[in-house]
Short mmCIF file of C-alpha atoms and ligand atoms in Angstrom, two decimals:
data_model
loop_
_atom_site.label_atom_id
_atom_site.label_comp_id
_atom_site.label_asym_id
_atom_site.label_seq_id
_atom_site.Cartn_x
_atom_site.Cartn_y
_atom_site.Cartn_z
CA UNK A 1429 -15.80 -2.11 18.52
CA UNK A 1430 -14.83 -2.85 14.94
CA UNK A 1431 -14.28 -6.41 13.84
CA UNK A 1432 -12.21 -5.51 10.79
CA UNK A 1433 -8.54 -6.47 10.86
CA UNK A 1434 -6.45 -3.50 11.97
CA UNK A 1435 -2.68 -3.18 11.70
CA UNK A 1436 -0.53 -1.59 14.39
CA UNK A 1437 2.93 -1.24 12.93
CA UNK A 1438 5.86 0.24 14.80
CA UNK A 1439 8.64 2.04 12.97
CA UNK A 1440 11.56 2.18 15.36
CA UNK A 1441 13.60 4.36 12.99
CA UNK A 1442 17.26 4.61 14.19
CA UNK A 1443 16.59 3.31 17.67
CA UNK A 1444 17.42 0.23 19.70
CA UNK A 1445 20.09 -2.24 20.72
CA UNK A 1446 20.09 -5.83 21.96
CA UNK A 1447 18.67 -4.69 25.30
CA UNK A 1448 15.60 -3.41 23.46
CA UNK A 1449 14.45 -7.01 23.23
CA UNK A 1450 12.52 -6.31 26.44
CA UNK A 1451 10.25 -4.02 24.40
CA UNK A 1452 9.67 -6.70 21.79
CA UNK A 1453 9.00 -9.24 24.52
CA UNK A 1454 6.39 -7.06 26.26
CA UNK A 1455 4.58 -6.25 23.04
CA UNK A 1456 4.64 -9.92 22.05
CA UNK A 1457 3.17 -10.92 25.42
CA UNK A 1458 0.48 -8.25 25.10
CA UNK A 1459 -0.39 -9.47 21.62
CA UNK A 1460 -0.82 -13.01 22.95
CA UNK A 1461 -2.84 -12.05 26.01
CA UNK A 1462 -5.12 -9.68 24.12
CA UNK A 1463 -5.79 -11.93 21.17
CA UNK A 1464 -9.50 -11.94 21.92
CA UNK A 1465 -9.65 -8.16 22.01
CA UNK A 1466 -10.22 -7.90 18.29
CA UNK A 1467 -8.75 -8.82 14.93
CA UNK A 1468 -5.43 -7.03 15.01
CA UNK A 1469 -1.98 -7.54 13.55
CA UNK A 1470 1.02 -6.16 15.40
CA UNK A 1471 4.30 -5.68 13.57
CA UNK A 1472 7.51 -4.03 14.74
CA UNK A 1473 9.92 -2.74 12.11
CA UNK A 1474 13.32 -2.59 13.74
CA UNK A 1475 16.86 -1.71 12.61
CA UNK A 1476 18.46 -4.34 10.35
CA UNK A 1477 21.17 -4.93 12.98
CA UNK A 1478 18.58 -6.36 15.38
CA UNK A 1479 16.20 -8.38 13.24
CA UNK A 1480 18.14 -11.65 13.35
CA UNK A 1481 18.74 -11.44 17.10
CA UNK A 1482 15.10 -10.58 17.89
CA UNK A 1483 13.84 -13.23 15.54
CA UNK A 1484 15.90 -15.97 17.20
CA UNK A 1485 15.25 -14.80 20.77
CA UNK A 1486 11.49 -14.57 20.37
CA UNK A 1487 10.38 -18.15 20.88
CA UNK A 1488 6.60 -18.02 20.37
CA UNK A 1489 5.67 -15.27 18.00
CA UNK A 1490 2.43 -13.34 18.38
CA UNK A 1491 3.82 -10.35 16.51
CA UNK A 1492 5.71 -10.07 13.23
CA UNK A 1493 9.05 -8.42 12.67
CA UNK A 1494 10.10 -6.20 9.85
CA UNK A 1495 12.76 -3.77 8.70
CA UNK A 1496 12.76 -0.21 7.37
CA UNK A 1497 14.60 -0.11 4.04
CA UNK A 1498 16.75 -2.14 1.65
CA UNK A 1499 19.05 -1.69 -1.30
CA UNK A 1500 17.35 -2.20 -4.68
CA UNK A 1501 19.98 -4.60 -6.02
CA UNK A 1502 18.83 -8.20 -5.90
CA UNK A 1503 22.11 -10.11 -5.59
CA UNK A 1504 25.37 -9.39 -3.85
CA UNK A 1505 27.25 -6.43 -5.32
CA UNK A 1506 29.63 -3.55 -4.85
CA UNK A 1507 27.32 -1.43 -2.68
CA UNK A 1508 29.29 -0.53 0.42
CA UNK A 1509 27.22 -0.37 3.58
CA UNK A 1510 24.05 -1.66 1.90
CA UNK A 1511 21.80 -4.63 2.62
CA UNK A 1512 19.51 -6.24 0.06
CA UNK A 1513 16.02 -7.67 0.48
CA UNK A 1514 17.22 -11.26 0.29
CA UNK A 1515 19.68 -10.72 3.17
CA UNK A 1516 16.91 -9.14 5.25
CA UNK A 1517 14.52 -11.98 4.48
CA UNK A 1518 17.12 -14.53 5.57
CA UNK A 1519 17.67 -12.54 8.78
CA UNK A 1520 13.96 -12.96 9.62
CA UNK A 1521 12.16 -9.95 8.15
CA UNK A 1522 8.56 -10.54 7.11
CA UNK A 1523 7.69 -6.88 6.49
CA UNK A 1524 9.59 -3.94 5.05
CA UNK A 1525 8.86 -0.21 5.12
CA UNK A 1526 9.69 1.45 1.80
CA UNK A 1527 9.36 5.03 0.60
CA UNK A 1528 9.48 6.59 4.05
CA UNK A 1529 9.63 10.39 3.81
CA UNK A 1530 12.80 10.46 5.91
CA UNK A 1531 14.48 8.49 3.09
CA UNK A 1532 12.77 10.48 0.35
CA UNK A 1533 14.20 13.60 2.04
CA UNK A 1534 17.66 12.13 1.53
CA UNK A 1535 17.13 11.78 -2.20
CA UNK A 1536 15.13 8.56 -2.61
CA UNK A 1537 13.03 8.96 -5.76
CA UNK A 1538 9.80 7.23 -6.80
CA UNK A 1539 11.82 5.37 -9.41
CA UNK A 1540 14.36 4.10 -6.89
CA UNK A 1541 11.52 3.07 -4.57
CA UNK A 1542 9.98 1.10 -7.43
CA UNK A 1543 13.22 -0.88 -7.83
CA UNK A 1544 13.23 -1.59 -4.10
CA UNK A 1545 9.60 -2.72 -4.23
CA UNK A 1546 10.42 -5.11 -7.09
CA UNK A 1547 13.31 -6.51 -5.07
CA UNK A 1548 11.24 -6.91 -1.90
CA UNK A 1549 8.36 -8.55 -3.78
CA UNK A 1550 10.81 -11.03 -5.28
CA UNK A 1551 11.67 -12.04 -1.72
CA UNK A 1552 7.96 -12.28 -0.87
CA UNK A 1553 8.34 -9.60 1.79
CA UNK A 1554 5.21 -7.69 2.77
CA UNK A 1555 5.67 -4.05 1.87
CA UNK A 1556 4.50 -1.03 3.80
CA UNK A 1557 4.67 1.63 1.12
CA UNK A 1558 4.73 5.17 2.58
CA UNK A 1559 3.18 8.00 0.61
CA UNK A 1560 2.36 11.54 1.66
CA UNK A 1561 2.63 15.20 0.82
CA UNK A 1562 4.89 17.87 2.31
CA UNK A 1563 3.47 20.97 4.00
CA UNK A 1564 4.30 23.06 0.93
CA UNK A 1565 2.45 20.62 -1.33
CA UNK A 1566 -0.51 20.57 1.06
CA UNK A 1567 -0.70 24.36 1.13
CA UNK A 1568 -0.68 24.45 -2.67
CA UNK A 1569 -3.62 22.02 -2.73
CA UNK A 1570 -1.50 19.30 -4.33
CA UNK A 1571 -2.08 16.45 -1.87
CA UNK A 1572 -4.09 14.21 -4.21
CA UNK A 1573 -1.85 14.76 -7.23
CA UNK A 1574 1.27 13.96 -5.17
CA UNK A 1575 -0.31 10.78 -3.82
CA UNK A 1576 -1.36 9.74 -7.32
CA UNK A 1577 2.15 10.38 -8.63
CA UNK A 1578 3.75 8.40 -5.78
CA UNK A 1579 1.46 5.46 -6.49
CA UNK A 1580 1.73 5.58 -10.28
CA UNK A 1581 5.46 5.96 -10.55
CA UNK A 1582 6.46 3.37 -7.95
CA UNK A 1583 3.96 0.62 -8.70
CA UNK A 1584 2.96 -1.49 -11.69
CA UNK A 1585 -0.30 -3.21 -12.49
CA UNK A 1586 1.39 -6.61 -12.38
CA UNK A 1587 2.56 -6.17 -8.76
CA UNK A 1588 0.91 -8.42 -6.20
CA UNK A 1589 -1.26 -5.93 -4.31
CA UNK A 1590 -1.87 -8.50 -1.59
CA UNK A 1591 1.74 -7.93 -0.55
CA UNK A 1592 1.51 -4.13 -0.44
CA UNK A 1593 -0.01 -2.02 2.33
CA UNK A 1594 -0.10 1.75 1.87
CA UNK A 1595 0.80 4.03 4.75
CA UNK A 1596 -0.51 7.54 4.24
CA UNK A 1597 1.98 9.68 6.13
CA UNK A 1598 1.69 13.43 5.58
CA UNK A 1599 5.28 14.61 5.93
CA UNK A 1600 4.22 17.63 8.00
CA UNK A 1601 2.71 15.29 10.57
CA UNK A 1602 5.70 13.04 11.21
CA UNK A 1603 7.25 13.71 14.60
CA UNK A 1604 5.52 17.09 14.89
CA UNK A 1605 2.51 16.30 17.11
CA UNK A 1606 0.31 17.62 14.31
CA UNK A 1607 -2.40 15.40 12.88
CA UNK A 1608 -4.79 16.00 10.00
CA UNK A 1609 -8.39 17.10 10.49
CA UNK A 1610 -10.49 13.95 10.60
CA UNK A 1611 -12.82 14.92 7.74
CA UNK A 1612 -9.83 15.69 5.49
CA UNK A 1613 -8.09 12.47 6.50
CA UNK A 1614 -11.17 10.41 5.71
CA UNK A 1615 -11.35 11.97 2.23
CA UNK A 1616 -7.66 11.29 1.62
CA UNK A 1617 -7.83 7.65 2.70
CA UNK A 1618 -10.87 7.16 0.46
CA UNK A 1619 -9.06 8.91 -2.39
CA UNK A 1620 -6.04 6.57 -2.13
CA UNK A 1621 -8.26 3.49 -2.23
CA UNK A 1622 -10.42 4.76 -5.09
CA UNK A 1623 -7.57 6.17 -7.17
CA UNK A 1624 -5.45 3.06 -6.81
CA UNK A 1625 -8.31 0.85 -7.97
CA UNK A 1626 -9.00 3.09 -10.93
CA UNK A 1627 -5.42 3.52 -12.11
CA UNK A 1628 -4.37 -0.06 -11.51
CA UNK A 1629 -7.61 -1.45 -12.92
CA UNK A 1630 -8.32 -3.69 -9.98
CA UNK A 1631 -11.42 -4.48 -7.95
CA UNK A 1632 -9.26 -5.22 -4.93
CA UNK A 1633 -9.36 -2.43 -2.36
CA UNK A 1634 -5.86 -1.82 -0.97
CA UNK A 1635 -5.17 -1.58 2.73
CA UNK A 1636 -4.34 1.98 3.78
CA UNK A 1637 -2.83 2.88 7.14
CA UNK A 1638 -2.40 6.31 8.66
CA UNK A 1639 0.95 7.43 10.10
CA UNK A 1640 2.10 10.69 11.70
CA UNK A 1641 2.23 11.64 15.39
CA UNK A 1642 -0.16 8.91 16.51
CA UNK A 1643 -0.13 8.57 20.30
CA UNK A 1644 -2.19 7.07 23.12
CA UNK A 1645 -4.11 10.35 23.54
CA UNK A 1646 -5.16 11.04 19.94
CA UNK A 1647 -5.72 7.45 18.78
CA UNK A 1648 -9.43 7.52 19.73
CA UNK A 1649 -10.06 10.24 17.15
CA UNK A 1650 -8.99 7.94 14.34
CA UNK A 1651 -11.40 5.17 15.27
CA UNK A 1652 -14.19 7.26 13.75
CA UNK A 1653 -12.73 6.55 10.30
CA UNK A 1654 -13.57 2.94 9.47
CA UNK A 1655 -11.69 3.19 6.16
CA UNK A 1656 -8.34 3.34 8.01
CA UNK A 1657 -6.90 -0.17 8.12
CA UNK A 1658 -4.41 0.59 10.86
CA UNK A 1659 -1.49 2.76 11.89
CA UNK A 1660 2.20 3.23 11.31
CA UNK A 1661 3.59 4.48 14.59
CA UNK A 1662 7.05 6.02 14.84
CA UNK A 1663 8.31 7.60 18.07
CA UNK A 1664 5.60 6.09 20.28
CA UNK A 1665 6.51 2.54 19.21
CA UNK A 1666 9.92 2.86 20.88
CA UNK A 1667 8.21 2.42 24.26
CA UNK A 1668 6.27 -0.78 24.93
CA UNK A 1669 3.90 1.10 27.26
CA UNK A 1670 3.08 3.86 24.80
CA UNK A 1671 2.68 1.42 21.91
CA UNK A 1672 0.46 -0.94 23.91
CA UNK A 1673 -1.61 1.97 25.27
CA UNK A 1674 -2.27 3.12 21.70
CA UNK A 1675 -3.73 -0.30 20.88
CA UNK A 1676 -5.74 -0.53 24.11
CA UNK A 1677 -7.13 3.01 23.72
CA UNK A 1678 -8.05 2.43 20.10
CA UNK A 1679 -10.49 -0.30 21.12
CA UNK A 1680 -11.87 1.53 24.20
C1 PEP B 1942 6.95 7.39 11.10
O1 PEP B 1942 8.16 7.65 11.21
O2 PEP B 1942 6.56 6.56 10.26
C2 PEP B 1942 6.01 8.08 11.99
C3 PEP B 1942 4.73 7.95 11.78
O3 PEP B 1942 6.58 8.82 13.00
P1 PEP B 1942 5.85 9.50 14.25
O4 PEP B 1942 4.79 8.55 14.72
O5 PEP B 1942 6.93 9.66 15.24
O6 PEP B 1942 5.27 10.78 13.78
#
């Protein structure tokens, strides 16, 4: 069993209501009771409508709570339907997912993501920055160049890397039950770490998670890659049982 800190981050996407607190509660209890299992950090990124409620209702916290997006603008402004990083921070968010491919698919550019990252860093939120290639890009052999571009155009050398965790999420793997071949995945995770250090002229190795169709059955496969610092889990995090089983099975 590894003794390196591993992240298990749930991305609830557009799921949940006040009754979903029972899921939060079960995962929180599990986190408390299994604290000797290993060094792990459990985070659930929930819809913005629920973060304040969950944050207040959860008395002793053994997990952290986060959200899934924000507007780039730092103050209040004429942006109908939007929520900024400061509002999310005040509502109890500690983490924020940015650059998710489901938002990129709706037109979010690397440049817009950069503005959101700046805003979130200003609020001292911890960022889970999603990067990953589409199937078309993969088939054209462009995976590494896409990842490099996503890192270079959304980040700056002066950013506090301690507040940014990468989530490598191949778009073709999200919600499809398809996962990368382990030897390819290992190379990609190593590439992200190496390329980031080179381009951002830092000795600090960034944390890199894997995300895309992780479930309680396939999680064991990933434990062979020590370079993976944890997982971003979508669909399976909407069930406390499935999410907890992923964590238990990872350490089996
Ligand atoms: C995600 O949405 O970040 C994700 C990894 O989804 P899924 O686990 O459902 O593929």
